[in-house]
Coordinates of C-alpha atoms and ligand atoms in Angstrom, one line a residue:
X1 CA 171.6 73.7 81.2
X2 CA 172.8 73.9 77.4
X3 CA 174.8 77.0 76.6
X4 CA 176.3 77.0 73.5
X5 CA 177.9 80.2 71.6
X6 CA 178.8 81.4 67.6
X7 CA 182.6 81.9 67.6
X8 CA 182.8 83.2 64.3
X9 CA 186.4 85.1 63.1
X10 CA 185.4 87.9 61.2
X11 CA 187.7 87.5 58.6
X12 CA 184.9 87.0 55.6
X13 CA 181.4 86.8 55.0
X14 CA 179.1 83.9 56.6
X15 CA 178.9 81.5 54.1
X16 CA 177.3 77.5 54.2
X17 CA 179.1 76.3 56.8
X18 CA 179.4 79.2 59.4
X19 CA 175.2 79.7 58.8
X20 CA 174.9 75.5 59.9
X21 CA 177.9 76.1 62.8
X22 CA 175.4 79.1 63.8
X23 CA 172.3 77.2 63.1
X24 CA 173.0 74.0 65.3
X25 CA 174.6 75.9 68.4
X26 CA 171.2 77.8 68.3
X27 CA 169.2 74.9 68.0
X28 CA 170.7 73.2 70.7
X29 CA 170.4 76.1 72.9
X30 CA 167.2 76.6 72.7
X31 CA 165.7 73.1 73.1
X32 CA 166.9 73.4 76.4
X33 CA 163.8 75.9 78.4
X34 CA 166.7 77.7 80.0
X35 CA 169.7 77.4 77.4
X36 CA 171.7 80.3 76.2
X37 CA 172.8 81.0 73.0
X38 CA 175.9 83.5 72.9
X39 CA 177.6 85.1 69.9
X40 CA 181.5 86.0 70.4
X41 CA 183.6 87.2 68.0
X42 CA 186.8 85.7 67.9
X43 CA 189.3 88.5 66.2
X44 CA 192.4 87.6 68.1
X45 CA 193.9 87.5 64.6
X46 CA 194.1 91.3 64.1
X47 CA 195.8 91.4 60.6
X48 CA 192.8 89.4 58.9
X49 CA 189.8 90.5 61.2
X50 CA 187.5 93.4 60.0
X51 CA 185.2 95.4 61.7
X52 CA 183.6 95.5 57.8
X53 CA 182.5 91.6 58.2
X54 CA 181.8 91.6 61.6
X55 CA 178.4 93.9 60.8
X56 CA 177.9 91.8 57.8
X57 CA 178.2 88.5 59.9
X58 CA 175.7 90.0 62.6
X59 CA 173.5 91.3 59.9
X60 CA 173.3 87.8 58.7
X61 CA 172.7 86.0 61.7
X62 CA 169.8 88.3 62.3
X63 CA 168.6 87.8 58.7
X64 CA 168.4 84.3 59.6
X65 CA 166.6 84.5 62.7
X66 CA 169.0 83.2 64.8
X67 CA 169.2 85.8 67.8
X68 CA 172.0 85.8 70.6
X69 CA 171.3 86.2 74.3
X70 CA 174.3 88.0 74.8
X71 CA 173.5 91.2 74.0
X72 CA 176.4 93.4 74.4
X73 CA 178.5 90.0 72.1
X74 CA 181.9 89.2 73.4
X75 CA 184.9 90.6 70.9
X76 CA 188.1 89.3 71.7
X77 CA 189.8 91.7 70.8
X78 CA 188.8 93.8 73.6
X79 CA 189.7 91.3 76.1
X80 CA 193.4 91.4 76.6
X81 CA 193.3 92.4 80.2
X82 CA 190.8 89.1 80.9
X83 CA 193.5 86.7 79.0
X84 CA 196.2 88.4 80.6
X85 CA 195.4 87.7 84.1
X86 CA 195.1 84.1 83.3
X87 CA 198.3 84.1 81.7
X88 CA 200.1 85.5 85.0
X89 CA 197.8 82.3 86.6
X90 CA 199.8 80.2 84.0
X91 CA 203.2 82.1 84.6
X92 CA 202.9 82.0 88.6
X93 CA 202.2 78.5 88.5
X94 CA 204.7 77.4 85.9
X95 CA 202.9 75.5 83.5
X96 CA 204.3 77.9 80.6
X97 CA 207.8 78.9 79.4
X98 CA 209.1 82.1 77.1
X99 CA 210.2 80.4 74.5
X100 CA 213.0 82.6 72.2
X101 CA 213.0 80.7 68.9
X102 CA 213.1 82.4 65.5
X103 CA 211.1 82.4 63.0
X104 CA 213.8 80.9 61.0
X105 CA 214.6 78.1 63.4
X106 CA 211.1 77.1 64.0
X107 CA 210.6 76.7 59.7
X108 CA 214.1 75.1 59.5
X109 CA 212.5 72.8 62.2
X110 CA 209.1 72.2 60.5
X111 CA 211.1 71.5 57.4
X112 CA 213.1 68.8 58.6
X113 CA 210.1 66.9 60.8
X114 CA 208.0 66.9 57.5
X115 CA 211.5 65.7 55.6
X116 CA 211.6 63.3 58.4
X117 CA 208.2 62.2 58.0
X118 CA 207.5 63.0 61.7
X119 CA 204.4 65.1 62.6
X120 CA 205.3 69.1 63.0
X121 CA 205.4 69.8 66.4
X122 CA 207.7 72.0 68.6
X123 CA 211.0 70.6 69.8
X124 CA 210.7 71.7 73.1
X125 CA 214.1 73.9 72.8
X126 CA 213.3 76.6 75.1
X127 CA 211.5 74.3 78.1
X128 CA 214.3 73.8 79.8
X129 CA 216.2 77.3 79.8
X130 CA 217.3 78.5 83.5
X131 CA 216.3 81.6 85.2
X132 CA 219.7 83.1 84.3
X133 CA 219.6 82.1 80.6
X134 CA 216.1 83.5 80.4
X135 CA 217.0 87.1 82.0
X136 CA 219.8 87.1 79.6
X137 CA 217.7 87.0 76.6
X138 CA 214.9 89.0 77.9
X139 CA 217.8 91.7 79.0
X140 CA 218.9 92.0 75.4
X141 CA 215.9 92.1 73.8
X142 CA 215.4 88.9 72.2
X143 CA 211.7 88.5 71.5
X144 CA 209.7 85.7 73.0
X145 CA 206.2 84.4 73.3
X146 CA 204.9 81.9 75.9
X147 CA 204.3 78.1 75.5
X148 CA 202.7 75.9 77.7
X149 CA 204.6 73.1 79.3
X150 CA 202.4 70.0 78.6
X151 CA 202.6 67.6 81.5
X152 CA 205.4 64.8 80.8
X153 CA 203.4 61.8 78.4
X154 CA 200.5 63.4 77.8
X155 CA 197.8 62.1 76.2
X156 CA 195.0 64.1 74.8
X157 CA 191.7 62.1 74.9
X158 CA 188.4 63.5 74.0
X159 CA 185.0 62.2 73.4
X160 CA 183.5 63.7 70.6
X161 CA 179.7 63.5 70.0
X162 CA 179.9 63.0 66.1
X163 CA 183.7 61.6 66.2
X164 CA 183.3 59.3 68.9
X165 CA 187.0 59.0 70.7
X166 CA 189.8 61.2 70.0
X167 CA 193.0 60.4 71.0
X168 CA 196.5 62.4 70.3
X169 CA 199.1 59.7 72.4
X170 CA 201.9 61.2 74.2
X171 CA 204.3 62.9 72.0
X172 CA 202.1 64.2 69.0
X173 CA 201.3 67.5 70.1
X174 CA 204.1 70.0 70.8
X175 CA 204.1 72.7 73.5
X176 CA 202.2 75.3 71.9
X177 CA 201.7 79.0 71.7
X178 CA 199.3 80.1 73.9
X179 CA 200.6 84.4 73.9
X180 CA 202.5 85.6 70.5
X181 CA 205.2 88.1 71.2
X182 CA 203.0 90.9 70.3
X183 CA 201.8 90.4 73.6
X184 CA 198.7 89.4 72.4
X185 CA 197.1 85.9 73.3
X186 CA 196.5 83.1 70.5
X187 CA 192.8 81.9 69.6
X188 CA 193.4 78.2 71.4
X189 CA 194.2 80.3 74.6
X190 CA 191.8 83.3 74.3
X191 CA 189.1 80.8 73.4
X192 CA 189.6 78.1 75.9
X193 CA 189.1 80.8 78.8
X194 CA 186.4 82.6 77.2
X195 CA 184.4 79.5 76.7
X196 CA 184.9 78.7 80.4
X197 CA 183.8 82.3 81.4
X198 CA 180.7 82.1 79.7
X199 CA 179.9 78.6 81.1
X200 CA 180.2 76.8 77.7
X201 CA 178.3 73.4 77.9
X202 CA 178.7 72.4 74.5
X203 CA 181.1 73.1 71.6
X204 CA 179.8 72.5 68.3
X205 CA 182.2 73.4 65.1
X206 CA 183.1 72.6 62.7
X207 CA 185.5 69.1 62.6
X208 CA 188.8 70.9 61.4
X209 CA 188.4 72.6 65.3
X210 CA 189.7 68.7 66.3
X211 CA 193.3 69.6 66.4
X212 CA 192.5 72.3 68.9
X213 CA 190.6 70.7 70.7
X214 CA 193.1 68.3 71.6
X215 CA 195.4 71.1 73.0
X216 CA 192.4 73.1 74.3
X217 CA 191.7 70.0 76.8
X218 CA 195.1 70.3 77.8
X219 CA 194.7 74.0 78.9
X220 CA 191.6 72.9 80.9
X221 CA 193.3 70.1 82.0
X222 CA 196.2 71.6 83.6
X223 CA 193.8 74.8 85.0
X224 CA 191.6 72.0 86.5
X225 CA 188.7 73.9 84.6
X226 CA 185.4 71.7 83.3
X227 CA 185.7 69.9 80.1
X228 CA 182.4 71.0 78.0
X229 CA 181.0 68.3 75.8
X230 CA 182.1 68.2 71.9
X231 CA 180.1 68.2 69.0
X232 CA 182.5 69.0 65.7
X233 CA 180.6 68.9 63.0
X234 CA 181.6 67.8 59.2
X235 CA 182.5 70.0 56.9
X236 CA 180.4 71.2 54.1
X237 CA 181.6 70.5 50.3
X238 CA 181.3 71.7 47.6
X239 CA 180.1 69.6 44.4
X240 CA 183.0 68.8 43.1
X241 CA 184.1 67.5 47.0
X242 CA 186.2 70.1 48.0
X243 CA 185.9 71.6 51.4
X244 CA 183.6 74.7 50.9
X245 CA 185.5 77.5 52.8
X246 CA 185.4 81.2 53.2
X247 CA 188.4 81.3 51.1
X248 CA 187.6 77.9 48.5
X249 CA 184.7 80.0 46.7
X250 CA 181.9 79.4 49.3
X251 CA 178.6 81.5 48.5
X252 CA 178.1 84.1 51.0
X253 CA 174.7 84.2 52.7
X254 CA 174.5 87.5 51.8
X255 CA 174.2 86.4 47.9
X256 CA 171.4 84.2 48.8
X257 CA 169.2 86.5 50.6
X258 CA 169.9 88.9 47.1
X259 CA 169.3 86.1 45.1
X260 CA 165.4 86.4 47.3
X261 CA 166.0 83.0 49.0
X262 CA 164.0 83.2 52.3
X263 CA 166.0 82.9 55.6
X264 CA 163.6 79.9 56.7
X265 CA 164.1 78.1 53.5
X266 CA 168.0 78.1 54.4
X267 CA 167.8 77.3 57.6
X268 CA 165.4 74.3 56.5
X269 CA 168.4 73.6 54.1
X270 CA 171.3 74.0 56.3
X271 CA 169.0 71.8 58.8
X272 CA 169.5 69.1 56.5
X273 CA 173.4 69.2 56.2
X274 CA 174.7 66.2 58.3
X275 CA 171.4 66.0 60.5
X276 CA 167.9 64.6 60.7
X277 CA 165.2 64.3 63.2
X278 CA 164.2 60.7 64.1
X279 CA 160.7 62.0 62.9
X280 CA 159.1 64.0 60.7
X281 CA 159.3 67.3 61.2
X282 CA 158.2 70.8 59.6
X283 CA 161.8 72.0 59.1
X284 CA 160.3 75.8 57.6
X285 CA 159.2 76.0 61.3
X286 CA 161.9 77.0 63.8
X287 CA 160.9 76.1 66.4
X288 CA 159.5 72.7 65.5
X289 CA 163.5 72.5 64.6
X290 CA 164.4 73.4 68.3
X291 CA 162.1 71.1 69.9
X292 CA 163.9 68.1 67.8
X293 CA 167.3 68.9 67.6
X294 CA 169.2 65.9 69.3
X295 CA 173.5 65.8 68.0
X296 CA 173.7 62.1 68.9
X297 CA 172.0 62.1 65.6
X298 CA 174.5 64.2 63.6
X299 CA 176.3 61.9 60.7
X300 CA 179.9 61.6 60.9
X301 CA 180.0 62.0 57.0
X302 CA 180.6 65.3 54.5
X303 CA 177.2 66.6 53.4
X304 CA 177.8 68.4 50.1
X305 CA 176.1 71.5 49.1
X306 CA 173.3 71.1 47.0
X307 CA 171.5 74.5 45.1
X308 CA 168.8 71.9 43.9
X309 CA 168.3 70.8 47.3
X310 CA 167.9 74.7 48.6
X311 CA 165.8 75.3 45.8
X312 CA 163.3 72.7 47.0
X313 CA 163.2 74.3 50.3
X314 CA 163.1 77.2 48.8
X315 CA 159.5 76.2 46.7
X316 CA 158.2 74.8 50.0
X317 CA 158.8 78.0 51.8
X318 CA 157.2 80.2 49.2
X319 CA 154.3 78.0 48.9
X320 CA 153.7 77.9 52.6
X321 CA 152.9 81.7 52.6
X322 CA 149.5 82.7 51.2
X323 CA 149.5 83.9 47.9
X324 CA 147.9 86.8 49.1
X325 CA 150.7 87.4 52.0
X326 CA 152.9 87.2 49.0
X327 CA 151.2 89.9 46.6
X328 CA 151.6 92.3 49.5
X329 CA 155.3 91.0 49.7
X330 CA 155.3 92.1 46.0
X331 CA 153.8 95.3 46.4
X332 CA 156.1 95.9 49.3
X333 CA 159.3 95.5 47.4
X334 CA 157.9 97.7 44.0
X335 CA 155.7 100.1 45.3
X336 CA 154.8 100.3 41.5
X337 CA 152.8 97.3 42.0
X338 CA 150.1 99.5 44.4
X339 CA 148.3 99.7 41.7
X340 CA 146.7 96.4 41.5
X341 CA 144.9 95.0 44.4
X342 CA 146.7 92.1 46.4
X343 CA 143.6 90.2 45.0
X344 CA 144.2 90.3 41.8
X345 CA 148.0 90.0 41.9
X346 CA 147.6 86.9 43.5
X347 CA 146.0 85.5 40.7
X348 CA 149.2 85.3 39.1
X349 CA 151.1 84.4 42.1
X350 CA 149.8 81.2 41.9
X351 CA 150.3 80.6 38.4
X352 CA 154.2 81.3 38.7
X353 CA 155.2 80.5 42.7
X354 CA 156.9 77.2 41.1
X355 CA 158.7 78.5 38.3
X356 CA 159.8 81.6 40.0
X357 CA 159.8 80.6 43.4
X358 CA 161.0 84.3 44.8
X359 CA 159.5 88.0 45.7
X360 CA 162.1 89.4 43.3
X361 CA 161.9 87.4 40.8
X362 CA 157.9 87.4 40.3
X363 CA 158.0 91.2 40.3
X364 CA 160.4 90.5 37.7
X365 CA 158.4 88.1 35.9
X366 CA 155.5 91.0 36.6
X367 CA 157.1 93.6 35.7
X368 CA 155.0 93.5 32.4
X369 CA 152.5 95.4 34.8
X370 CA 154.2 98.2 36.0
X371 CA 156.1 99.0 32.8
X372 CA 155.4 98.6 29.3
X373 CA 158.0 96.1 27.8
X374 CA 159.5 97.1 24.7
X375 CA 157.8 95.6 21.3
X376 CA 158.0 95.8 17.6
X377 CA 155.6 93.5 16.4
X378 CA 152.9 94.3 14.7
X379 CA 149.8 92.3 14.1
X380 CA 147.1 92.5 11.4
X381 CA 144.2 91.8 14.1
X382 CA 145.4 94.6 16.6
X383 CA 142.4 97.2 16.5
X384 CA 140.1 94.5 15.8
X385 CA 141.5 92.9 19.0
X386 CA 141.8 96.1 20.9
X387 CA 138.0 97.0 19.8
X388 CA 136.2 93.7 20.7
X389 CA 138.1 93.2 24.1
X390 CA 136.9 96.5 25.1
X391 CA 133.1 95.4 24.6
X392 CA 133.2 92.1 26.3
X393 CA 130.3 92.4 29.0
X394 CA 131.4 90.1 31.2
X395 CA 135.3 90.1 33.2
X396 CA 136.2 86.9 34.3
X397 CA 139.1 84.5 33.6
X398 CA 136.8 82.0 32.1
X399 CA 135.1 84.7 29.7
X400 CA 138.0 85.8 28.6
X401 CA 139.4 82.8 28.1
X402 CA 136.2 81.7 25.9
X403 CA 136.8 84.9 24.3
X404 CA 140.4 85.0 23.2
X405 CA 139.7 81.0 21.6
X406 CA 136.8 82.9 19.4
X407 CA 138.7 85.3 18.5
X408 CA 141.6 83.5 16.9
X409 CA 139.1 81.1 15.5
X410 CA 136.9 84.0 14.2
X411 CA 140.0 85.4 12.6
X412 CA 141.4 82.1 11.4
X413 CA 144.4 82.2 13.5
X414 CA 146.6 78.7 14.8
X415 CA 147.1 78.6 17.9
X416 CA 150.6 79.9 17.8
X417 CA 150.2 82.8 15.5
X418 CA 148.0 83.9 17.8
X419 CA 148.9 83.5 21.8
X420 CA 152.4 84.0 20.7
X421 CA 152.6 87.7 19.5
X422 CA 149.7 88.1 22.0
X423 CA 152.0 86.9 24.9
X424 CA 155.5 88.8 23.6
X425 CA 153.0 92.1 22.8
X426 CA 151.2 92.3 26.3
X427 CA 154.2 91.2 28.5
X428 CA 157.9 91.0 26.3
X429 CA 158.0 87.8 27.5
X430 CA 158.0 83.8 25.7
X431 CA 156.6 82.6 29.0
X432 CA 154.6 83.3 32.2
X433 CA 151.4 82.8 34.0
X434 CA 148.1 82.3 31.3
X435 CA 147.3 84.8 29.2
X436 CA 143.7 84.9 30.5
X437 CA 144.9 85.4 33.9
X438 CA 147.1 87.9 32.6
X439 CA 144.2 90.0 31.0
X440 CA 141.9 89.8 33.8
X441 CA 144.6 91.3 36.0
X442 CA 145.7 94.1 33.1
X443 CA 142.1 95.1 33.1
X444 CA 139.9 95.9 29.9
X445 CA 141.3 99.5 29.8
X446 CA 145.2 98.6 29.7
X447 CA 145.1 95.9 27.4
X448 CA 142.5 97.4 24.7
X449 CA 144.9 100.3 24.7
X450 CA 147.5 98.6 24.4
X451 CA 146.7 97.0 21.0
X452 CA 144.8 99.7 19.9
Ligands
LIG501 N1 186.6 81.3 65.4 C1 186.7 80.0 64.9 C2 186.3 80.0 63.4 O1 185.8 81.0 62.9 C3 185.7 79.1 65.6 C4 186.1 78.9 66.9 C5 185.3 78.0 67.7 O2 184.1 77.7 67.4 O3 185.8 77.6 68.7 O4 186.6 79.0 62.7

């Protein structure tokens, strides 16, 4: 059975990356009949966690369409009691040690590995302290935290599904912190025993998690608790090839959805980042995404975010919903446009679903029909114009189409001194759907009065 589960911090907004993290672990989850897809939020880090982003992350998620199973989520934060009894586990058994050191010690120690050229680890100073030196400290007050003891030679050896083998030989990772001397547990410890309480089968993050993994393992190791399979993804960058973090000017979900993007045209999009199906699929179709979702066929490599790329999905989405699913999508967001018929708005959808390929942005680009646009120009033919519109018998694109060529001809207009001031007069705007279309949809009324 695949269970799988969102981790995110909640220390920003869900940008790129956190959407495709969410996005695959739901996938996966649910290509499997009977998989689970769980959402915890991972605040152990209480200075930078917000309540604030939390909401926003679970308001995005739900934007997206990517619903939890879980649902009273996991927060870590109110977990202590859970982490603590493992700890005792850790203490009773020995496989941790207080460890006393500074602040200051452990920097002037950092600074002379990296002077060294050695890789920062911990020196291992407090490991071996006896009973009585550790009373002593603990009777006068000296702060501590706990570290585990990693076995003697360890090795940390991992397969990942993206990475392939991972191996940190003996010596390269350091005891680590696994409870801060707030008496509040780190995320590599809180984490590692939350994911084997909920019966984690596969951990996909992102591929900057591969350092923690390594120590993770040796948590389960040492507990003798199941290894779940890994699956760390590459991270997202940005197009100048930096990594696209929350805190590296990343593009918050949030601002998409504003901008009118559709959450199935991103999740088409973020499909794309680093994966594709060994067939073709319908990517706007979730569950078509589900079905095909295989991680063996993840790329190793940095996708890098692409607006273009979104856009297109973007296009495809809008033009897989009817026109006339979308004039009622209109209507629904300006309740101005109720005055037209979804059957005649639609008309115009088509005209302008590529170039404005958004609800907000065509009632925008409409807004010519709800509210008269400011214009100063004046043109010699208007009552003329405004007159013989008015007595056309027959209403139809093509008549008035056939019509408004006469006219200019009729009046000895080019082409330009015409349909331009025409276009700016009836909708403030250089371009937009055909004027015919247009006029058909303003009706005789509006647009003989308008020129009148
Ligand atoms: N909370 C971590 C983060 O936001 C992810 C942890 C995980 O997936 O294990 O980066």
């Amino acid at each position: 059975m695949i269970i799988t589960r969102f981790a995110p911090s909640p220390t920003g907004e869900l940008h790129i990356g956190g959407a495709r993290t969410a996005l695959f672990n739901y996938l996966y989850a649910r290509k499997d009949e009977d998989g689970k897809f769980y959402l915890r939020i991972d605040d152990t880090d209480q200075e930078r966690s917000k309540k604030e982003y939390e909401t926003k992350l679970i308001y995005d998620l739900k934007w997206l369409g990517l619903n939890w199973d879980n649902a009273e989520f996991i927060r870590q934060s109110e977990r202590n009691k859970i982490y603590s009894e493992y700890l005792e586990i850790l203490k009773e058994k020995n496989y941790i040690y207080p460890c006393f050191c500074s602040d200051e010690r452990l920097k002037t120690m950092r600074e002379e590995q990296l002077k060294n050229n050695t890789p920062p680890k911990y020196d291992g100073h407090c490991r071996n302290l006896t009973r009585g030196e550790i009373d002593e400290r603990i009777r006068t007050g000296v702060k501590f935290c706990w570290r585990l003891k990693l076995p003697e030679n360890y090795e940390a050896r991992f397969y990942d599904v993206v990475h392939g083998d991972q191996i940190f030989p003996a010596g390269t990772i350091g005891d680590f912190v696994i409870w801060r001397s707030d008496n509040t547990p780190t995320y590599i410890f809180a984490s590692a025993v939350d994911d084997y309480l909920m019966k984690i089968s596969h951990i996909i993050r992102g591929d900057e998690h591969i350092p923690n993994t390594a120590r993770q393992i040796a948590l389960l190791d040492i507990l003798n608790w199941p290894r779940p399979e890994f699956i760390h993804i590459p991270m997202v960058l940005s197009s100048e090839r930096k990594k696209l973090g929350k805190r590296t000017g990343s593009t918050p979900i949030r601002e998409y959805r504003e901008r009118g993007f559709l959450p199935e045209a991103l999740r088409a999009y973020l499909g794309t980042l680093s994966w594709s199906a060994d067939k073709n699929i319908n990517l706007l179709d979730l569950n078509d995404m589900c079905k095909n979702f295989d991680p063996s066929r993840i790329v190793k490599s940095s996708p890098v975010h692409d607006e273009d790329h979104l856009m297109f999905w973007q296009k495809k989405a809008m033009n897989n919903k009817s026109p006339d699913e979308i004039a009622k999508n209109i209507i629904n967001f300006d309740s101005r446009f109720e005055k037209y018929s979804a059957d005649d708005l639609k008309i115009l959808v088509s005209e302008i679903i590529n170039d404005v390929p958004f609800i907000n942005g065509m009632a925008e680009s409409l807004k010519f029909l709800v509210e008269r646009p400011e214009c100063n120009i004046k043109v010699s033919w208007s009552k003329e114009f405004s007159d013989e519109i008015l007595n056309l018998n027959e209403w139809d694109v093509n008549s008035i189409e056939k019509f408004l060529r006469g006219f200019m001809k009729q009046n000895n207009l080019k082409g330009r001194e015409f349909f331009h001031p025409l276009r700016i007069i009836l909708t403030g705007q250089e371009h937009g759907a055909p004027l015919p279309q247009i006029i058909f949809v303003m009706g005789k009324q509006s647009v003989s009065e308008i020129f009148k």
